[in-house]
Coordinates of C-alpha atoms in Angstrom, one line a residue:
M6 CA -28.3 20.6 -69.2
L7 CA -28.9 17.1 -69.7
R8 CA -31.4 16.8 -72.5
A9 CA -31.5 13.0 -73.0
L10 CA -30.1 9.8 -71.3
E11 CA -30.1 6.4 -73.1
A12 CA -28.8 3.1 -71.6
A13 CA -28.8 -0.2 -73.3
N14 CA -27.9 -3.7 -71.9
F15 CA -26.6 -2.0 -68.7
V16 CA -26.6 -4.0 -65.4
I17 CA -30.4 -4.9 -65.3
I18 CA -31.5 -2.5 -67.9
E19 CA -32.3 -4.0 -71.2
R20 CA -33.1 -0.6 -72.7
A21 CA -34.1 2.8 -71.3
S22 CA -34.5 6.3 -72.8
L23 CA -35.3 9.4 -71.0
E24 CA -35.6 13.0 -71.9
F25 CA -35.2 15.6 -69.4
G26 CA -36.3 19.1 -69.0
A27 CA -35.2 22.1 -67.1
G28 CA -36.0 22.3 -63.1
F29 CA -36.1 19.6 -60.9
S30 CA -36.9 16.1 -61.8
V31 CA -37.3 13.0 -59.7
L32 CA -37.0 9.5 -60.1
T33 CA -39.0 7.1 -58.0
G34 CA -39.8 3.3 -57.7
E35 CA -39.9 0.2 -55.6
T36 CA -36.6 -0.5 -53.8
G37 CA -34.5 -2.5 -56.2
A38 CA -36.2 -1.2 -59.3
G39 CA -33.1 0.2 -60.7
K40 CA -33.4 4.0 -60.0
S41 CA -29.8 4.3 -59.0
I42 CA -28.5 2.3 -61.6
L43 CA -29.7 5.2 -63.7
V44 CA -27.2 7.5 -61.7
D45 CA -24.6 4.9 -62.2
A46 CA -25.2 5.2 -65.9
I47 CA -24.7 8.9 -65.9
E48 CA -21.7 8.5 -63.6
L49 CA -20.0 6.1 -66.1
L50 CA -21.0 8.5 -69.1
V51 CA -18.7 11.3 -67.3
G52 CA -15.6 9.1 -66.7
G53 CA -16.6 6.7 -63.8
R54 CA -14.9 3.4 -63.5
G55 CA -16.5 0.7 -65.4
D56 CA -15.9 -3.2 -65.9
A57 CA -17.5 -6.2 -67.4
S58 CA -19.9 -6.8 -64.5
L59 CA -21.9 -3.7 -65.7
V60 CA -23.0 -5.9 -69.0
R61 CA -26.3 -7.3 -68.7
E62 CA -26.2 -11.0 -68.7
G63 CA -26.5 -12.5 -72.2
A64 CA -25.4 -9.3 -73.9
E65 CA -22.4 -8.5 -75.7
R66 CA -21.8 -4.9 -74.6
A67 CA -23.5 -2.1 -72.6
E68 CA -24.1 1.1 -74.4
L69 CA -24.8 4.4 -72.7
S70 CA -25.3 7.8 -74.5
A71 CA -26.3 11.4 -73.3
E72 CA -26.9 14.8 -74.8
F73 CA -26.3 17.9 -73.0
D74 CA -26.9 21.5 -74.0
L75 CA -23.7 23.5 -74.4
A76 CA -23.6 26.8 -73.0
D77 CA -20.1 27.1 -71.2
R78 CA -17.7 29.1 -73.7
S79 CA -14.5 27.7 -72.0
F80 CA -15.8 24.1 -72.6
S81 CA -16.7 25.0 -76.0
A82 CA -13.0 26.2 -76.5
W83 CA -11.8 23.1 -74.7
L84 CA -13.5 21.0 -77.3
E85 CA -12.4 22.9 -80.2
E86 CA -8.8 22.6 -78.9
A87 CA -8.9 18.9 -78.3
G88 CA -10.5 18.2 -81.8
L89 CA -13.9 17.0 -80.3
A90 CA -16.3 19.8 -81.2
G91 CA -19.5 18.7 -82.6
D92 CA -22.8 20.6 -83.6
P93 CA -23.2 24.0 -82.3
G94 CA -24.9 24.1 -78.9
I95 CA -24.9 20.5 -78.0
V96 CA -22.5 17.7 -76.6
L97 CA -23.0 14.1 -77.2
L98 CA -21.3 11.6 -75.0
R99 CA -21.3 7.9 -75.6
R100 CA -19.5 5.0 -74.0
T101 CA -19.5 1.3 -74.5
I102 CA -18.3 -1.5 -72.3
D103 CA -18.1 -5.2 -73.8
R104 CA -17.9 -8.6 -72.3
A105 CA -14.0 -8.3 -71.8
G106 CA -14.3 -5.1 -70.0
R107 CA -12.9 -3.1 -72.7
S108 CA -14.4 0.4 -72.7
R109 CA -14.5 2.8 -75.6
C110 CA -15.5 6.6 -75.2
F111 CA -16.8 9.1 -77.7
I112 CA -17.5 12.8 -77.5
N113 CA -19.5 14.3 -80.4
G114 CA -18.8 11.1 -82.4
H115 CA -14.9 11.4 -82.0
A116 CA -13.1 8.8 -80.4
A117 CA -12.0 10.0 -77.0
T118 CA -9.9 9.0 -73.9
L119 CA -11.4 8.2 -70.7
A120 CA -9.6 11.2 -69.2
Q121 CA -11.0 13.5 -71.9
L122 CA -14.4 11.9 -71.0
K123 CA -14.1 12.7 -67.3
S124 CA -13.0 16.4 -68.1
A125 CA -15.8 16.7 -70.1
G126 CA -18.1 15.5 -67.4
E127 CA -16.6 17.9 -64.9
H128 CA -17.8 20.9 -67.0
L129 CA -21.5 19.3 -67.6
I130 CA -22.6 17.4 -64.3
D131 CA -22.2 16.9 -60.6
I132 CA -23.3 13.8 -58.8
H133 CA -23.9 14.1 -55.0
G134 CA -24.5 10.8 -53.2
Q135 CA -22.5 7.6 -52.4
H136 CA -20.5 8.1 -55.7
E137 CA -16.9 8.8 -56.6
H138 CA -17.7 11.7 -59.1
Q139 CA -18.3 14.3 -56.3
S140 CA -16.5 17.5 -57.0
L141 CA -17.0 18.8 -53.6
L142 CA -14.7 16.1 -52.3
R143 CA -12.0 17.4 -54.5
S144 CA -9.7 20.0 -52.9
A145 CA -9.2 21.9 -56.4
A146 CA -13.1 22.1 -56.5
Q147 CA -13.4 23.3 -53.2
R148 CA -11.0 26.1 -53.8
A149 CA -12.8 27.0 -57.1
L150 CA -16.1 27.0 -55.3
I151 CA -14.8 29.6 -52.8
D152 CA -13.2 31.6 -55.4
S153 CA -16.4 31.6 -57.4
H154 CA -18.2 32.6 -54.3
A155 CA -15.8 35.4 -53.6
G156 CA -16.2 36.6 -57.3
A157 CA -12.3 36.2 -57.7
Q158 CA -12.0 34.1 -60.9
D159 CA -10.2 36.9 -62.7
L160 CA -7.8 37.6 -59.8
V161 CA -7.1 33.7 -59.7
A162 CA -6.1 33.9 -63.2
Q163 CA -3.8 36.9 -62.7
V164 CA -2.3 35.2 -59.7
G165 CA -1.5 32.3 -61.9
D166 CA 0.0 34.4 -64.7
A167 CA 2.2 36.1 -62.3
Y168 CA 3.5 33.0 -60.4
R169 CA 4.5 31.5 -63.9
C170 CA 6.1 34.8 -64.9
W171 CA 8.1 35.0 -61.6
Q172 CA 9.2 31.3 -61.9
R173 CA 10.3 31.7 -65.5
L174 CA 12.5 34.7 -64.7
Q175 CA 13.7 32.8 -61.7
A176 CA 14.7 29.8 -63.8
L177 CA 16.3 32.2 -66.1
A178 CA 18.4 33.8 -63.5
E179 CA 19.5 30.3 -62.2
E180 CA 20.3 29.1 -65.7
A181 CA 22.1 32.4 -66.4
E182 CA 24.6 31.7 -63.8
K183 CA 25.5 28.3 -65.2
N184 CA 25.6 29.1 -68.9
F185 CA 26.7 32.7 -69.1
A186 CA 29.0 32.0 -72.3
Q187 CA 26.4 29.9 -73.9
R188 CA 23.6 32.6 -73.2
E189 CA 25.9 35.3 -74.6
A190 CA 26.5 33.6 -77.9
E191 CA 22.7 33.0 -78.4
R192 CA 22.1 36.7 -77.5
C193 CA 24.5 37.7 -80.2
Q194 CA 23.0 35.5 -82.9
I195 CA 19.4 36.5 -81.8
Q196 CA 20.6 40.1 -82.0
D197 CA 21.7 39.9 -85.5
T198 CA 18.6 38.1 -86.6
V199 CA 16.3 41.0 -84.8
T200 CA 18.3 43.5 -86.6
E201 CA 18.2 42.0 -89.9
L202 CA 14.4 41.5 -89.5
K203 CA 13.8 45.1 -88.3
R204 CA 15.7 46.3 -91.4
L205 CA 13.3 44.1 -93.5
A206 CA 10.4 45.3 -91.6
P207 CA 7.9 42.7 -92.5
R208 CA 4.2 43.7 -91.8
E209 CA 1.3 41.6 -90.7
G210 CA -0.7 40.6 -93.9
E211 CA 2.0 42.0 -96.1
W212 CA 2.6 38.7 -98.0
T213 CA -0.8 38.2 -99.1
D214 CA -1.3 41.7 -100.2
I215 CA 2.0 42.0 -102.1
S216 CA 1.5 38.6 -103.7
A217 CA -2.0 39.7 -105.0
Q218 CA -0.4 43.1 -106.2
H219 CA 2.5 41.1 -108.0
T220 CA -0.1 39.0 -109.9
R221 CA -2.0 42.1 -111.1
L222 CA 1.2 43.9 -112.1
Q223 CA 2.5 40.7 -113.9
H224 CA -0.4 40.2 -115.9
G225 CA -1.4 43.8 -116.3
A226 CA -1.0 43.8 -120.3
S227 CA -3.2 40.8 -120.7
L228 CA -5.7 41.9 -118.2
L229 CA -6.1 45.5 -119.8
G230 CA -6.1 43.7 -123.4
G231 CA -8.9 41.2 -122.4
A232 CA -11.0 44.3 -120.9
Q233 CA -10.6 46.3 -124.0
S234 CA -11.4 43.4 -126.4
A235 CA -14.6 42.7 -124.2
L236 CA -15.5 46.5 -124.4
E237 CA -15.2 46.3 -128.1
A238 CA -17.3 43.1 -128.5
L239 CA -20.1 44.7 -126.5
E240 CA -20.3 48.2 -128.0
E241 CA -17.6 49.4 -130.1
G242 CA -16.9 46.8 -132.9
D243 CA -19.1 45.8 -136.0
G244 CA -22.0 43.7 -134.8
A245 CA -21.6 44.9 -131.3
T246 CA -23.7 42.5 -128.9
L247 CA -25.5 45.5 -127.2
A248 CA -26.7 46.8 -130.2
Q249 CA -27.8 43.3 -131.5
L250 CA -29.7 42.7 -128.1
S251 CA -31.4 46.1 -128.4
A252 CA -32.5 45.4 -132.1
V253 CA -33.9 42.0 -131.3
S254 CA -35.6 43.0 -128.2
S255 CA -37.2 46.0 -130.2
R256 CA -38.2 43.6 -133.0
L257 CA -39.8 41.0 -130.7
G258 CA -41.4 43.7 -128.4
A259 CA -43.3 45.0 -131.5
L260 CA -44.4 41.5 -132.5
S261 CA -45.5 40.7 -128.9
A262 CA -48.4 42.9 -129.3
H263 CA -49.8 40.4 -131.6
D264 CA -48.9 37.2 -129.4
D265 CA -48.7 37.5 -125.8
H266 CA -46.7 34.4 -125.6
L267 CA -43.6 36.5 -126.9
K268 CA -43.6 38.8 -123.8
P269 CA -41.7 36.7 -121.5
V270 CA -39.0 36.3 -124.1
V271 CA -39.0 40.1 -124.5
E272 CA -38.7 40.6 -120.6
L273 CA -35.7 38.0 -120.7
L274 CA -34.0 40.0 -123.5
E275 CA -34.5 43.4 -121.7
S276 CA -33.1 42.0 -118.6
A277 CA -30.1 40.6 -120.6
E278 CA -29.6 44.1 -122.1
A279 CA -29.5 45.8 -118.9
Q280 CA -27.0 43.3 -117.3
A281 CA -24.9 43.7 -120.4
H282 CA -24.8 47.5 -119.8
E283 CA -23.9 47.0 -116.0
A284 CA -21.0 44.8 -117.3
L285 CA -20.0 47.4 -119.8
R286 CA -19.6 50.2 -117.0
A287 CA -17.8 47.7 -114.8
L288 CA -15.3 46.9 -117.6
R289 CA -14.9 50.6 -118.2
Q290 CA -13.9 51.2 -114.6
Y291 CA -11.8 48.1 -114.4
A292 CA -9.7 49.0 -117.6
S293 CA -8.9 52.6 -116.2
R294 CA -7.4 51.1 -113.0
V295 CA -5.4 48.3 -114.5
E296 CA -1.7 49.3 -114.1
L297 CA 0.9 49.0 -116.7
D298 CA 3.9 50.1 -114.5
P299 CA 7.1 48.1 -115.2
E300 CA 9.0 50.1 -112.3
A301 CA 6.2 49.1 -109.8
L302 CA 6.5 45.5 -111.0
R303 CA 10.3 45.6 -110.4
E304 CA 10.0 46.9 -106.9
V305 CA 7.2 44.5 -105.9
E306 CA 9.4 41.7 -107.2
A307 CA 12.3 42.8 -105.2
R308 CA 10.2 43.0 -102.1
I309 CA 9.0 39.4 -102.7
E310 CA 12.6 38.2 -103.2
A311 CA 13.7 39.8 -100.1
L312 CA 11.0 38.3 -97.7
H313 CA 11.6 34.9 -99.6
A314 CA 15.1 35.1 -98.8
A315 CA 14.5 36.0 -95.2
A316 CA 12.0 33.2 -94.8
R317 CA 14.3 30.5 -96.2
K318 CA 17.3 31.8 -94.1
H319 CA 14.9 31.4 -91.0
R320 CA 13.1 28.4 -92.2
V321 CA 9.6 29.9 -91.8
R322 CA 6.9 30.9 -94.3
P323 CA 7.1 34.3 -95.5
E324 CA 3.7 35.4 -94.0
N325 CA 5.3 34.3 -90.4
L326 CA 8.0 36.8 -90.5
P327 CA 6.3 39.5 -88.5
Q328 CA 5.7 36.8 -85.9
L329 CA 9.2 35.5 -85.8
L330 CA 10.5 39.0 -85.4
A331 CA 8.2 39.4 -82.3
D332 CA 9.3 36.1 -80.9
Q333 CA 12.9 36.9 -81.4
E334 CA 12.5 40.3 -79.8
K335 CA 11.1 38.8 -76.6
R336 CA 14.0 36.2 -76.5
L337 CA 16.4 38.7 -77.0
H338 CA 15.0 40.7 -74.0
E339 CA 15.2 37.6 -72.0
L340 CA 18.6 36.9 -72.9
E341 CA 19.7 40.5 -72.3
L342 CA 18.4 40.1 -68.7
A343 CA 20.5 36.8 -68.5
V344 CA 23.6 38.4 -69.3
N345 CA 23.0 41.4 -67.1
A346 CA 22.7 39.9 -63.7
E347 CA 21.7 43.0 -61.9
A348 CA 18.9 43.8 -64.4
L349 CA 17.7 40.2 -64.1
R350 CA 17.6 40.2 -60.2
R351 CA 15.6 43.3 -60.6
E352 CA 13.1 41.7 -62.8
V353 CA 12.9 38.6 -60.5
A354 CA 12.1 40.9 -57.5
S355 CA 9.7 42.8 -59.3
A356 CA 7.9 39.6 -60.6
Q357 CA 7.9 38.2 -57.0
A358 CA 6.5 41.4 -55.7
Q359 CA 3.6 41.3 -58.3
Y360 CA 2.9 37.9 -57.3
N361 CA 2.7 38.6 -53.7
N362 CA 0.6 41.6 -53.9
L363 CA -1.9 39.8 -56.2
A364 CA -1.8 36.7 -54.0
K365 CA -2.4 38.6 -50.7
N366 CA -5.4 40.3 -52.3
L367 CA -6.6 36.9 -53.3
S368 CA -6.0 35.6 -49.8
A369 CA -8.2 38.2 -48.3
K370 CA -11.1 37.7 -50.4
R371 CA -10.9 33.9 -49.9
R372 CA -11.0 34.2 -46.2
A373 CA -13.9 36.6 -46.3
A374 CA -15.7 34.3 -48.7
A375 CA -15.0 31.3 -46.5
E376 CA -16.3 32.8 -43.3
A377 CA -19.5 33.8 -45.2
L378 CA -19.9 30.5 -46.9
G379 CA -19.3 28.9 -43.5
K380 CA -22.2 30.6 -41.7
A381 CA -24.5 30.3 -44.8
V382 CA -24.3 26.6 -45.1
S383 CA -24.4 26.1 -41.5
A384 CA -27.7 27.9 -41.4
A385 CA -28.9 25.7 -44.3
M386 CA -27.9 22.5 -42.5
Q387 CA -30.3 23.3 -39.6
Q388 CA -33.2 22.6 -42.0
L389 CA -31.8 19.6 -43.7
A390 CA -32.1 17.0 -40.7
M391 CA -28.9 18.3 -39.3
P392 CA -29.8 20.3 -36.4
G393 CA -26.7 21.6 -34.6
G394 CA -24.7 20.8 -37.7
R395 CA -21.9 23.0 -38.5
F396 CA -19.9 23.9 -41.8
G397 CA -16.6 25.6 -42.0
V398 CA -14.0 26.4 -44.5
K399 CA -10.5 25.9 -43.3
V400 CA -8.0 28.3 -45.0
S401 CA -4.4 27.2 -44.2
A402 CA -1.1 28.7 -45.7
T403 CA 0.9 26.5 -48.0
E404 CA 4.4 25.4 -47.5
E405 CA 5.6 27.5 -50.8
P406 CA 3.9 29.8 -53.1
A407 CA 1.9 28.1 -55.7
P408 CA 0.0 29.1 -59.0
S409 CA -3.3 28.8 -57.0
G410 CA -2.1 31.2 -54.4
L411 CA -0.8 31.2 -50.8
E412 CA -3.4 29.0 -49.1
E413 CA -5.2 25.6 -49.3
I414 CA -8.8 25.3 -48.9
E415 CA -10.4 22.3 -47.1
F416 CA -14.3 22.2 -46.4
E417 CA -15.2 20.6 -42.9
V418 CA -18.3 19.6 -41.4
A419 CA -19.7 18.4 -38.0
S420 CA -23.1 16.7 -38.1
H421 CA -23.8 17.1 -34.4
P422 CA -23.0 20.0 -31.9
S423 CA -20.7 17.5 -30.0
L424 CA -18.7 16.6 -32.8
P425 CA -15.6 18.4 -34.0
L426 CA -15.3 19.8 -37.6
R427 CA -13.8 17.2 -39.7
P428 CA -12.7 17.0 -43.4
L429 CA -15.7 16.8 -45.8
A430 CA -14.2 14.0 -47.6
K431 CA -14.0 11.9 -44.4
V432 CA -17.8 12.1 -43.6
A433 CA -18.9 8.6 -43.2
S434 CA -22.4 8.7 -44.1
G435 CA -23.7 9.1 -47.7
G436 CA -27.0 10.5 -46.5
E437 CA -25.1 13.3 -44.5
L438 CA -22.5 13.9 -47.4
S439 CA -25.5 14.4 -49.7
R440 CA -27.2 16.7 -47.6
V441 CA -24.1 18.9 -46.6
S442 CA -23.4 19.0 -50.5
L443 CA -27.3 20.1 -51.0
A444 CA -26.6 22.8 -48.4
I445 CA -23.6 24.1 -50.1
Q446 CA -25.0 24.0 -53.6
L447 CA -28.2 26.0 -52.2
V448 CA -26.0 28.6 -51.1
A449 CA -23.5 28.6 -54.0
A450 CA -25.6 27.5 -56.8
K451 CA -25.5 30.9 -58.7
A452 CA -21.7 30.8 -58.6
S453 CA -21.3 27.1 -59.6
P454 CA -20.4 26.7 -63.4
I455 CA -21.9 23.3 -63.3
G456 CA -25.3 23.1 -65.1
T457 CA -26.8 19.7 -63.9
L458 CA -26.9 18.3 -60.4
V459 CA -27.7 14.8 -59.5
F460 CA -28.6 13.8 -56.0
D461 CA -28.9 10.1 -55.0
E462 CA -30.1 9.4 -51.4
V463 CA -30.3 12.7 -50.1
D464 CA -33.4 11.6 -48.0
T465 CA -31.7 8.9 -46.3
G466 CA -32.6 8.7 -42.6
I467 CA -35.2 11.5 -42.7
G468 CA -38.8 12.0 -43.1
G469 CA -41.9 14.2 -42.2
A470 CA -41.4 18.0 -42.4
V471 CA -37.7 17.7 -43.1
A472 CA -38.4 15.8 -46.2
E473 CA -40.8 18.6 -47.3
T474 CA -38.2 21.1 -46.6
I475 CA -35.6 19.1 -48.7
G476 CA -38.2 19.0 -51.5
R477 CA -38.8 22.6 -51.5
A478 CA -34.9 23.3 -51.2
L479 CA -34.3 21.1 -54.5
R480 CA -37.3 23.0 -56.2
K481 CA -35.7 26.1 -55.4
L482 CA -32.1 24.9 -56.6
G483 CA -33.8 24.0 -60.0
K484 CA -34.7 27.5 -60.6
D485 CA -31.2 28.1 -61.3
R486 CA -29.6 24.6 -62.1
Q487 CA -31.1 21.4 -63.7
V488 CA -31.6 19.0 -60.8
L489 CA -32.3 15.3 -61.0
C490 CA -33.0 13.3 -57.6
V491 CA -33.4 9.7 -56.7
T492 CA -35.8 9.5 -54.0
H493 CA -37.9 7.3 -51.7
L494 CA -39.9 10.1 -50.1
P495 CA -43.2 11.3 -51.4
Q496 CA -42.7 14.9 -49.9
V497 CA -39.6 15.1 -52.2
A498 CA -41.1 13.4 -55.1
A499 CA -44.2 15.8 -54.9
S500 CA -42.0 18.8 -55.1
G501 CA -40.5 17.9 -58.5
N502 CA -41.4 19.6 -61.7
D503 CA -41.2 16.4 -63.6
Q504 CA -41.5 12.6 -62.2
W505 CA -40.3 9.4 -63.5
S506 CA -41.2 6.1 -62.5
V507 CA -38.8 3.2 -62.5
S508 CA -40.2 -0.3 -62.2
R509 CA -38.7 -3.7 -62.7
S510 CA -40.5 -7.1 -64.1
G511 CA -37.7 -10.0 -63.7
T512 CA -34.9 -8.7 -65.5
R513 CA -36.3 -5.9 -67.3
V514 CA -36.5 -2.4 -66.2
K515 CA -39.2 0.1 -67.4
V516 CA -38.8 4.1 -67.1
A517 CA -41.7 6.1 -67.6
R518 CA -42.5 10.0 -67.2
L519 CA -45.8 10.3 -65.2
D520 CA -48.6 12.5 -65.9
R521 CA -50.8 14.0 -62.9
A522 CA -53.0 11.0 -62.5
A523 CA -50.0 8.6 -62.7
R524 CA -48.0 10.8 -60.1
I525 CA -50.8 10.6 -57.7
A526 CA -50.9 6.8 -58.0
E527 CA -47.2 6.6 -57.6
L528 CA -47.1 9.1 -54.7
A529 CA -50.0 7.1 -53.0
R530 CA -47.8 3.9 -53.3
M531 CA -45.0 5.8 -51.6
L532 CA -47.1 6.9 -48.8
G533 CA -48.8 3.7 -48.0
G534 CA -51.9 3.1 -46.0
T535 CA -55.3 2.7 -47.3
E536 CA -55.7 3.5 -51.0
T537 CA -58.3 6.2 -50.5
T538 CA -56.6 8.1 -47.6
A539 CA -53.1 7.7 -49.6
R540 CA -54.4 8.9 -52.9
K541 CA -56.1 12.0 -51.0
H542 CA -52.9 12.7 -49.2
A543 CA -50.9 12.1 -52.4
T544 CA -53.2 14.7 -54.2
G545 CA -52.7 17.2 -51.3
L546 CA -48.9 16.9 -51.5
L547 CA -49.0 17.7 -55.3
D548 CA -51.3 20.4 -55.0
A549 CA -49.2 22.1 -52.2
S550 CA -45.9 21.8 -54.4

């Protein structure tokens, strides 16, 4: 979820700071006030294109930043792997563009590439409207939405793994035919390595354990001598510490009856005496466990030398020998297949059959989900100023099997009963595209992994009852996702859980969160008409939302 957005010296914005909450938030204001510029700022923060024209006149650079809640575990793992992790639970994005058009990107304070910023944005936010950053126009995103709607994400991963296994074995088979002699030599070499390492039998974690054991055995005499010396000093020798502590404590305890100021001192001495007794018991137990075993020491040193020798020979650290054995056994299996044509052919055929079975199951799930999604989105379009509009999901076979399966997915739409279905990416009207996207998101919101949705110009060319329907739809969507919407319609604005007003004075833009009284005034402005009538209507809209 987008928590905060800040923009400085961006286009006509000198400085703006917004803090968003959950649910449905609206941005309203006069035409040209800069509402959509804030959407542009968000788009730029998640990898959109930028140039020097975005720097406010007279400024050296434009600066944008945003704070998001982080709940996506896969995205957290991506940040960790990329070295871009920050404080737990949040993601900070920052971008600057200077007068020369140079752009710098940061994720959680770490310098990042524009590609990384874009990848981060695809996990965090989706912008719908006349903008390039729209996931629903991308074939991969359409396929992912269908897979989510079908509940097939695990099956998708299995298909991808099966495809890669099949292709790896197929490549091995082809390579084996060309390089039989070379592979046989490598197989023999690795067989020797595996035999040697199996004989050594290194265990996971063994190096750490045996090193600690060696240290104890090697210094057993000095450890035991030190423990016994400490025991004598505490209890057994002349002037033992415990006896002296007890005597001093008793003497001062008797004197404290005459002066209360001595009582804290006595308590400290008694505590020290108790802790000394605890130390004494611990030392006795430790001394009883210290080993003085020259034979055990020789055995441990021989094992360490054997592990060291194997590690030096194979150029790995001693603690990595178990992993080396596992890797070499895996490679040996592949090479044994490579020099056994019949066995390799069986492996390839088995891997291909595994892929085909999984991919066919995925195909069935996708076709069922495509039909259900088409009907549901078409029904939603009827209420969003697109009467007779239709939505469909075209599922067509790929020319070749792919990691993603056996079909391509393409969203299609017709905004009027007389029009044929066309690819969603080719819909000309930004308003239509936004409303179709809204219909899809309303149906698929629970399956979508994106936490924040931004709608710009979803109300283009509509009004009246349809506007109220869109407002209610966005508010409903806000129960599952954070929704931000730029709108000119009071019916949509009144449905917001939160409302921001964007106003402009000369070259300065002001952004303010509105309380109830200010919302009524803003809604009345949007409604027009006489002030009294408009305010009454505005109050009614707000109360009805």
